[in-house]
């Protein structure tokens, strides 16, 4: 803010719950995107040029070029936990505070990760389509006979908040053996609590019946799961991705599904989303959902509320509740 008495100006770049955004309106002049259109980078630069704060989702890319066009910007608040759409270093260099939305979506996202695992392993989506298409003419012993989930081994890649919440479900609810791969090992106490054991990535891939990806995205993990890693997985294993689409080489996964080495896949995220690789659309035994892992009404409300509270805190000169560090 150039003057301490002036109301700050905020852009709310996508539509969100009006009653929660009203809290923002009580302390700031808010420009809404009521029709929920997605700005082009050029449109976003123009709309943000005179703003002090931004409420965004992961459809808005915040980079150095945009920041240079928005000299008054003080705070960028994303309603997501992932911050791969934001250049954190460029923000830090310009004194722009970045906040995100961890914790509030952990359990809902873990529920959905587990739902995708069950749906993929038990072929629920294919079976439902088959029934709706009127193709169910008789029961037979092998009809949609998939893989078991209970009592098997789950390998979790990325053992942060969401990975740990999935581990709890797996170990305590489904009697699974849990392996994990993470840059940092958990403490002995946390490993015991989640009944989880650390493995290198190749070890995890070779020992797991189901592999679930829940790691944060950066360029360093692009195509972490490619053809060689898929080949290291057990024959018939399941792959679930609730992280970011770019972690998986989608063409290699489609080939592994067609070839039969990968038993099933459950994907909520895609490298070019909302476009989905046609190779995946035509692949067998894959459940595809439109990036909805955190989409329960209470959780989406909590995400928006946290993003708004973060914006208000920073615009009023207080510390953010959940800053995203470099
Ligand atoms: C969002 C997510 O639904 O929080 C994240 O990082 O991926 C999801 O919870 C998605 O980013 C939409 O903005």
Short mmCIF file of C-alpha atoms and ligand atoms in Angstrom, two decimals:
data_model
loop_
_atom_site.label_atom_id
_atom_site.label_comp_id
_atom_site.label_asym_id
_atom_site.label_seq_id
_atom_site.Cartn_x
_atom_site.Cartn_y
_atom_site.Cartn_z
CA UNK A 1 0.00 0.00 0.00
CA UNK A 2 1.34 3.40 -0.87
CA UNK A 3 -0.71 5.10 1.88
CA UNK A 4 -1.38 3.49 5.24
CA UNK A 5 -4.97 4.80 5.27
CA UNK A 6 -5.94 3.59 1.78
CA UNK A 7 -7.80 0.32 1.40
CA UNK A 8 -5.64 -2.27 -0.30
CA UNK A 9 -6.68 -3.53 -3.74
CA UNK A 10 -7.01 -7.28 -4.24
CA UNK A 11 -7.67 -9.42 -7.31
CA UNK A 12 -9.61 -12.63 -6.73
CA UNK A 13 -8.53 -14.42 -9.88
CA UNK A 14 -11.13 -17.23 -9.86
CA UNK A 15 -14.63 -17.64 -8.48
CA UNK A 16 -14.92 -18.87 -4.90
CA UNK A 17 -17.44 -18.99 -2.03
CA UNK A 18 -19.03 -15.51 -1.95
CA UNK A 19 -19.68 -15.48 1.79
CA UNK A 20 -15.99 -16.09 2.52
CA UNK A 21 -14.83 -13.56 -0.06
CA UNK A 22 -17.12 -11.02 1.65
CA UNK A 23 -14.70 -11.09 4.60
CA UNK A 24 -12.01 -9.88 2.23
CA UNK A 25 -14.30 -7.19 0.89
CA UNK A 26 -14.70 -5.79 4.39
CA UNK A 27 -11.00 -4.84 4.48
CA UNK A 28 -10.04 -4.42 0.81
CA UNK A 29 -11.31 -3.25 -2.58
CA UNK A 30 -11.83 -6.53 -4.34
CA UNK A 31 -11.93 -7.21 -8.08
CA UNK A 32 -13.67 -10.56 -8.59
CA UNK A 33 -13.68 -13.00 -11.46
CA UNK A 34 -17.36 -13.75 -11.01
CA UNK A 35 -17.69 -15.77 -14.24
CA UNK A 36 -14.69 -17.93 -13.22
CA UNK A 37 -12.88 -17.42 -16.53
CA UNK A 38 -9.14 -18.07 -16.53
CA UNK A 39 -7.03 -15.08 -17.54
CA UNK A 40 -4.28 -15.43 -20.09
CA UNK A 41 -0.88 -14.47 -18.61
CA UNK A 42 -1.21 -11.10 -20.40
CA UNK A 43 -4.73 -10.49 -18.97
CA UNK A 44 -3.51 -11.44 -15.48
CA UNK A 45 -0.63 -8.98 -15.76
CA UNK A 46 -3.03 -6.18 -16.68
CA UNK A 47 -5.54 -6.99 -13.93
CA UNK A 48 -2.86 -7.37 -11.25
CA UNK A 49 -0.83 -4.31 -12.27
CA UNK A 50 -2.35 -2.00 -9.63
CA UNK A 51 -3.13 -4.62 -6.95
CA UNK A 52 -1.59 -5.17 -3.54
CA UNK A 53 -2.86 -8.69 -3.09
CA UNK A 54 -3.85 -11.69 -5.22
CA UNK A 55 -6.08 -14.66 -4.44
CA UNK A 56 -5.18 -17.41 -6.90
CA UNK A 57 -5.55 -21.11 -7.62
CA UNK A 58 -3.12 -23.23 -9.56
CA UNK A 59 -4.47 -21.94 -12.87
CA UNK A 60 -2.59 -18.66 -12.32
CA UNK A 61 1.15 -18.71 -12.96
CA UNK A 62 3.15 -16.21 -10.91
CA UNK A 63 6.58 -15.61 -12.44
CA UNK A 64 9.23 -12.88 -12.57
CA UNK A 65 7.76 -11.28 -15.68
CA UNK A 66 4.36 -10.91 -14.03
CA UNK A 67 5.86 -9.64 -10.77
CA UNK A 68 7.81 -6.97 -12.64
CA UNK A 69 4.55 -5.70 -14.11
CA UNK A 70 2.93 -5.54 -10.64
CA UNK A 71 5.19 -3.31 -8.52
CA UNK A 72 2.61 -2.79 -5.75
CA UNK A 73 1.99 -6.47 -5.15
CA UNK A 74 2.63 -7.42 -1.51
CA UNK A 75 1.04 -10.84 -1.14
CA UNK A 76 0.08 -13.79 -3.33
CA UNK A 77 -2.28 -16.20 -1.62
CA UNK A 78 -3.00 -19.51 -3.34
CA UNK A 79 -5.85 -21.70 -2.11
CA UNK A 80 -3.73 -24.76 -2.96
CA UNK A 81 -1.11 -26.59 -0.94
CA UNK A 82 1.08 -27.08 -4.02
CA UNK A 83 3.08 -24.02 -5.06
CA UNK A 84 4.63 -25.26 -8.31
CA UNK A 85 2.74 -22.52 -10.21
CA UNK A 86 4.57 -19.81 -8.25
CA UNK A 87 8.20 -18.76 -8.63
CA UNK A 88 8.95 -18.53 -4.90
CA UNK A 89 12.48 -17.19 -5.39
CA UNK A 90 11.25 -14.39 -7.69
CA UNK A 91 8.60 -13.46 -5.10
CA UNK A 92 11.14 -13.49 -2.26
CA UNK A 93 13.55 -11.33 -4.27
CA UNK A 94 10.82 -8.70 -4.66
CA UNK A 95 9.54 -8.90 -1.09
CA UNK A 96 6.23 -10.48 -2.15
CA UNK A 97 4.87 -12.79 0.55
CA UNK A 98 3.51 -16.11 -0.72
CA UNK A 99 0.97 -18.07 1.28
CA UNK A 100 -0.60 -21.46 0.55
CA UNK A 101 -3.18 -23.82 2.08
CA UNK A 102 -1.59 -26.82 3.80
CA UNK A 103 -3.24 -29.04 6.45
CA UNK A 104 -6.87 -28.13 5.71
CA UNK A 105 -7.00 -30.49 2.71
CA UNK A 106 -4.83 -33.32 4.02
CA UNK A 107 -7.49 -35.79 5.17
CA UNK A 108 -9.86 -35.14 2.26
CA UNK A 109 -7.05 -35.63 -0.25
CA UNK A 110 -5.91 -38.79 1.53
CA UNK A 111 -9.49 -40.14 1.39
CA UNK A 112 -9.52 -39.55 -2.34
CA UNK A 113 -6.09 -41.10 -2.87
CA UNK A 114 -7.41 -44.19 -1.17
CA UNK A 115 -10.62 -44.08 -3.20
CA UNK A 116 -8.58 -43.97 -6.42
CA UNK A 117 -6.45 -46.88 -5.21
CA UNK A 118 -9.54 -48.97 -4.50
CA UNK A 119 -11.27 -47.90 -7.71
CA UNK A 120 -8.22 -48.75 -9.84
CA UNK A 121 -7.27 -52.03 -8.15
CA UNK A 122 -10.88 -53.26 -8.12
CA UNK A 123 -11.67 -51.90 -11.62
CA UNK A 124 -14.72 -49.99 -10.36
CA UNK A 125 -14.80 -47.43 -13.20
CA UNK A 126 -14.47 -50.00 -16.00
CA UNK A 127 -17.09 -52.20 -14.31
CA UNK A 128 -19.52 -49.34 -13.93
CA UNK A 129 -19.16 -48.33 -17.58
CA UNK A 130 -19.66 -51.96 -18.64
CA UNK A 131 -22.90 -52.18 -16.66
CA UNK A 132 -24.25 -48.82 -17.91
CA UNK A 133 -23.46 -49.79 -21.50
CA UNK A 134 -25.77 -52.79 -21.09
CA UNK A 135 -22.96 -55.28 -21.61
CA UNK A 136 -23.65 -57.26 -18.38
CA UNK A 137 -25.42 -60.34 -19.67
CA UNK A 138 -24.13 -62.93 -17.24
CA UNK A 139 -22.03 -63.21 -14.10
CA UNK A 140 -18.78 -65.12 -14.45
CA UNK A 141 -15.96 -65.95 -12.04
CA UNK A 142 -13.41 -63.67 -13.66
CA UNK A 143 -15.68 -60.68 -14.27
CA UNK A 144 -13.66 -57.61 -13.27
CA UNK A 145 -11.57 -59.70 -10.89
CA UNK A 146 -8.87 -57.23 -9.91
CA UNK A 147 -6.16 -57.00 -7.26
CA UNK A 148 -6.63 -56.97 -3.50
CA UNK A 149 -5.84 -53.85 -1.52
CA UNK A 150 -6.14 -55.08 2.08
CA UNK A 151 -3.15 -56.98 3.39
CA UNK A 152 -0.89 -55.99 0.46
CA UNK A 153 2.12 -53.66 0.30
CA UNK A 154 1.62 -49.96 -0.44
CA UNK A 155 4.59 -47.86 -1.52
CA UNK A 156 4.10 -44.12 -0.95
CA UNK A 157 6.36 -41.71 -2.82
CA UNK A 158 6.30 -38.40 -0.94
CA UNK A 159 5.72 -38.84 2.77
CA UNK A 160 4.55 -35.35 3.70
CA UNK A 161 1.23 -34.57 5.35
CA UNK A 162 -0.88 -36.27 2.67
CA UNK A 163 1.44 -39.26 2.30
CA UNK A 164 1.34 -39.83 6.05
CA UNK A 165 -2.45 -39.54 6.15
CA UNK A 166 -2.65 -42.21 3.41
CA UNK A 167 -0.17 -44.39 5.34
CA UNK A 168 -2.43 -44.27 8.41
CA UNK A 169 -5.42 -45.42 6.38
CA UNK A 170 -3.39 -48.18 4.76
CA UNK A 171 -1.72 -49.54 7.89
CA UNK A 172 -4.50 -49.16 10.42
CA UNK A 173 -7.59 -49.52 8.20
CA UNK A 174 -6.51 -52.01 5.57
CA UNK A 175 -3.77 -53.97 7.35
CA UNK A 176 -1.26 -53.04 4.66
CA UNK A 177 2.49 -53.07 4.90
CA UNK A 178 3.60 -49.51 4.15
CA UNK A 179 6.86 -48.54 2.47
CA UNK A 180 7.75 -44.95 1.69
CA UNK A 181 10.30 -42.95 -0.23
CA UNK A 182 10.98 -39.37 0.74
CA UNK A 183 13.94 -36.98 0.55
CA UNK A 184 14.08 -37.01 4.34
CA UNK A 185 13.41 -40.02 6.50
CA UNK A 186 10.72 -39.65 9.13
CA UNK A 187 11.66 -39.89 12.80
CA UNK A 188 11.58 -43.36 14.33
CA UNK A 189 8.48 -42.29 16.27
CA UNK A 190 6.61 -41.24 13.11
CA UNK A 191 7.70 -44.38 11.24
CA UNK A 192 6.33 -46.45 14.13
CA UNK A 193 3.09 -44.43 14.26
CA UNK A 194 2.47 -44.94 10.51
CA UNK A 195 3.92 -48.48 10.56
CA UNK A 196 6.03 -47.37 7.59
CA UNK A 197 9.56 -48.25 6.45
CA UNK A 198 11.82 -46.12 4.23
CA UNK A 199 13.09 -47.53 0.93
CA UNK A 200 15.09 -46.20 -2.01
CA UNK A 201 12.81 -45.55 -4.99
CA UNK A 202 13.91 -48.70 -6.90
CA UNK A 203 13.44 -50.80 -3.74
CA UNK A 204 9.99 -49.35 -3.16
CA UNK A 205 8.94 -49.92 -6.77
CA UNK A 206 10.14 -53.52 -6.68
CA UNK A 207 8.49 -54.40 -3.35
CA UNK A 208 5.10 -52.69 -3.62
CA UNK A 209 1.82 -54.10 -4.90
CA UNK A 210 0.48 -50.55 -5.20
CA UNK A 211 2.47 -47.33 -5.62
CA UNK A 212 0.93 -43.99 -4.69
CA UNK A 213 2.48 -40.63 -5.62
CA UNK A 214 1.94 -37.77 -3.15
CA UNK A 215 5.09 -35.67 -3.55
CA UNK A 216 5.36 -31.92 -4.24
CA UNK A 217 6.14 -31.04 -7.85
CA UNK A 218 9.28 -29.35 -9.12
CA UNK A 219 11.20 -29.66 -12.38
CA UNK A 220 13.53 -32.10 -10.58
CA UNK A 221 10.77 -34.72 -10.32
CA UNK A 222 9.39 -34.37 -13.87
CA UNK A 223 8.84 -37.91 -15.21
CA UNK A 224 10.25 -39.43 -12.02
CA UNK A 225 8.07 -42.38 -12.98
CA UNK A 226 9.02 -43.17 -16.59
CA UNK A 227 9.42 -46.36 -18.57
CA UNK A 228 12.40 -47.69 -16.52
CA UNK A 229 10.60 -47.10 -13.21
CA UNK A 230 7.36 -48.64 -14.49
CA UNK A 231 9.39 -51.68 -15.54
CA UNK A 232 10.81 -51.89 -11.98
CA UNK A 233 7.28 -52.13 -10.56
CA UNK A 234 5.84 -55.55 -9.83
CA UNK A 235 3.87 -57.20 -12.63
CA UNK A 236 0.23 -56.29 -12.13
CA UNK A 237 0.99 -53.43 -9.72
CA UNK A 238 -1.24 -50.36 -9.39
CA UNK A 239 -0.05 -46.76 -9.82
CA UNK A 240 -2.01 -43.89 -8.23
CA UNK A 241 -1.16 -40.21 -8.73
CA UNK A 242 -2.62 -37.43 -6.56
CA UNK A 243 0.51 -35.24 -6.82
CA UNK A 244 1.03 -33.53 -10.19
CA UNK A 245 0.69 -35.01 -13.65
CA UNK A 246 4.24 -34.14 -14.61
CA UNK A 247 5.63 -36.70 -12.14
CA UNK A 248 4.54 -39.49 -14.51
CA UNK A 249 5.56 -40.04 -18.13
CA UNK A 250 2.00 -40.51 -19.36
CA UNK A 251 2.93 -42.09 -22.70
CA UNK A 252 5.10 -44.66 -20.89
CA UNK A 253 2.27 -45.39 -18.44
CA UNK A 254 -0.24 -45.86 -21.27
CA UNK A 255 2.18 -48.28 -22.94
CA UNK A 256 2.67 -50.21 -19.67
CA UNK A 257 -1.11 -50.48 -19.22
CA UNK A 258 -1.56 -51.71 -22.80
CA UNK A 259 1.33 -54.14 -22.38
CA UNK A 260 -0.21 -55.48 -19.17
CA UNK A 261 2.83 -55.00 -16.91
CA UNK A 262 0.98 -52.33 -14.92
CA UNK A 263 -2.24 -53.82 -13.57
CA UNK A 264 -4.18 -50.60 -13.10
CA UNK A 265 -3.77 -46.87 -12.60
CA UNK A 266 -5.73 -44.12 -10.85
CA UNK A 267 -4.91 -40.59 -11.95
CA UNK A 268 -6.34 -37.33 -10.60
CA UNK A 269 -3.70 -35.08 -12.19
CA UNK A 270 -2.35 -34.71 -15.73
CA UNK A 271 0.67 -33.04 -17.25
CA UNK A 272 -1.35 -30.86 -19.65
CA UNK A 273 -4.54 -30.58 -17.62
CA UNK A 274 -7.31 -29.87 -18.25
CA UNK A 275 -6.24 -31.55 -21.51
CA UNK A 276 -5.74 -35.29 -20.99
CA UNK A 277 -3.24 -37.23 -23.06
CA UNK A 278 -5.32 -39.24 -25.59
CA UNK A 279 -3.03 -42.19 -24.97
CA UNK A 280 -4.40 -42.33 -21.40
CA UNK A 281 -7.99 -41.89 -22.55
CA UNK A 282 -7.68 -45.01 -24.67
CA UNK A 283 -5.60 -47.05 -22.18
CA UNK A 284 -7.20 -49.99 -20.35
CA UNK A 285 -7.73 -50.30 -16.57
CA UNK A 286 -7.19 -46.65 -15.74
CA UNK A 287 -9.45 -44.44 -13.62
CA UNK A 288 -9.23 -40.77 -14.58
CA UNK A 289 -10.64 -37.92 -12.46
CA UNK A 290 -10.47 -34.13 -13.04
CA UNK A 291 -8.13 -32.98 -10.22
CA UNK A 292 -10.73 -33.32 -7.47
CA UNK A 293 -8.79 -34.95 -4.63
CA UNK A 294 -9.43 -32.00 -2.31
CA UNK A 295 -12.98 -31.45 -3.55
CA UNK A 296 -15.28 -31.89 -0.60
CA UNK A 297 -17.42 -28.87 0.23
CA UNK A 298 -16.07 -28.45 3.79
CA UNK A 299 -12.48 -28.74 2.59
CA UNK A 300 -12.88 -26.40 -0.36
CA UNK A 301 -14.45 -23.88 2.06
CA UNK A 302 -11.54 -24.33 4.47
CA UNK A 303 -9.04 -23.80 1.65
CA UNK A 304 -10.71 -20.56 0.54
CA UNK A 305 -11.05 -19.37 4.15
CA UNK A 306 -7.37 -19.99 4.86
CA UNK A 307 -6.35 -18.20 1.66
CA UNK A 308 -8.53 -15.21 2.60
CA UNK A 309 -7.24 -15.15 6.19
CA UNK A 310 -3.67 -15.21 4.88
CA UNK A 311 -4.37 -12.29 2.54
CA UNK A 312 -6.00 -10.22 5.26
CA UNK A 313 -3.19 -10.92 7.72
CA UNK A 314 -0.46 -9.78 5.35
CA UNK A 315 -2.39 -6.78 4.03
CA UNK A 316 -2.93 -5.67 7.64
CA UNK A 317 0.78 -6.00 8.41
CA UNK A 318 0.55 -9.23 10.39
CA UNK A 319 2.43 -12.48 9.85
CA UNK A 320 0.76 -14.90 7.43
CA UNK A 321 -0.81 -18.00 8.95
CA UNK A 322 0.76 -20.37 6.43
CA UNK A 323 3.61 -18.86 4.43
CA UNK A 324 5.19 -20.81 1.58
CA UNK A 325 8.93 -20.52 1.91
CA UNK A 326 11.60 -20.61 -0.81
C1 LIG B 1 -6.44 -28.08 -5.87
C2 LIG B 1 -4.18 -29.13 -5.28
O1 LIG B 1 -7.73 -28.57 -6.00
O2 LIG B 1 -3.92 -27.94 -3.29
C3 LIG B 1 -3.38 -28.41 -4.27
O3 LIG B 1 -2.14 -28.30 -4.48
O4 LIG B 1 -3.67 -29.71 -6.17
C4 LIG B 1 -5.67 -29.18 -5.18
O5 LIG B 1 -6.06 -29.20 -3.85
C5 LIG B 1 -5.97 -27.67 -7.19
O6 LIG B 1 -4.67 -27.20 -7.15
C6 LIG B 1 -6.91 -26.66 -7.81
O7 LIG B 1 -6.48 -25.35 -7.66
#
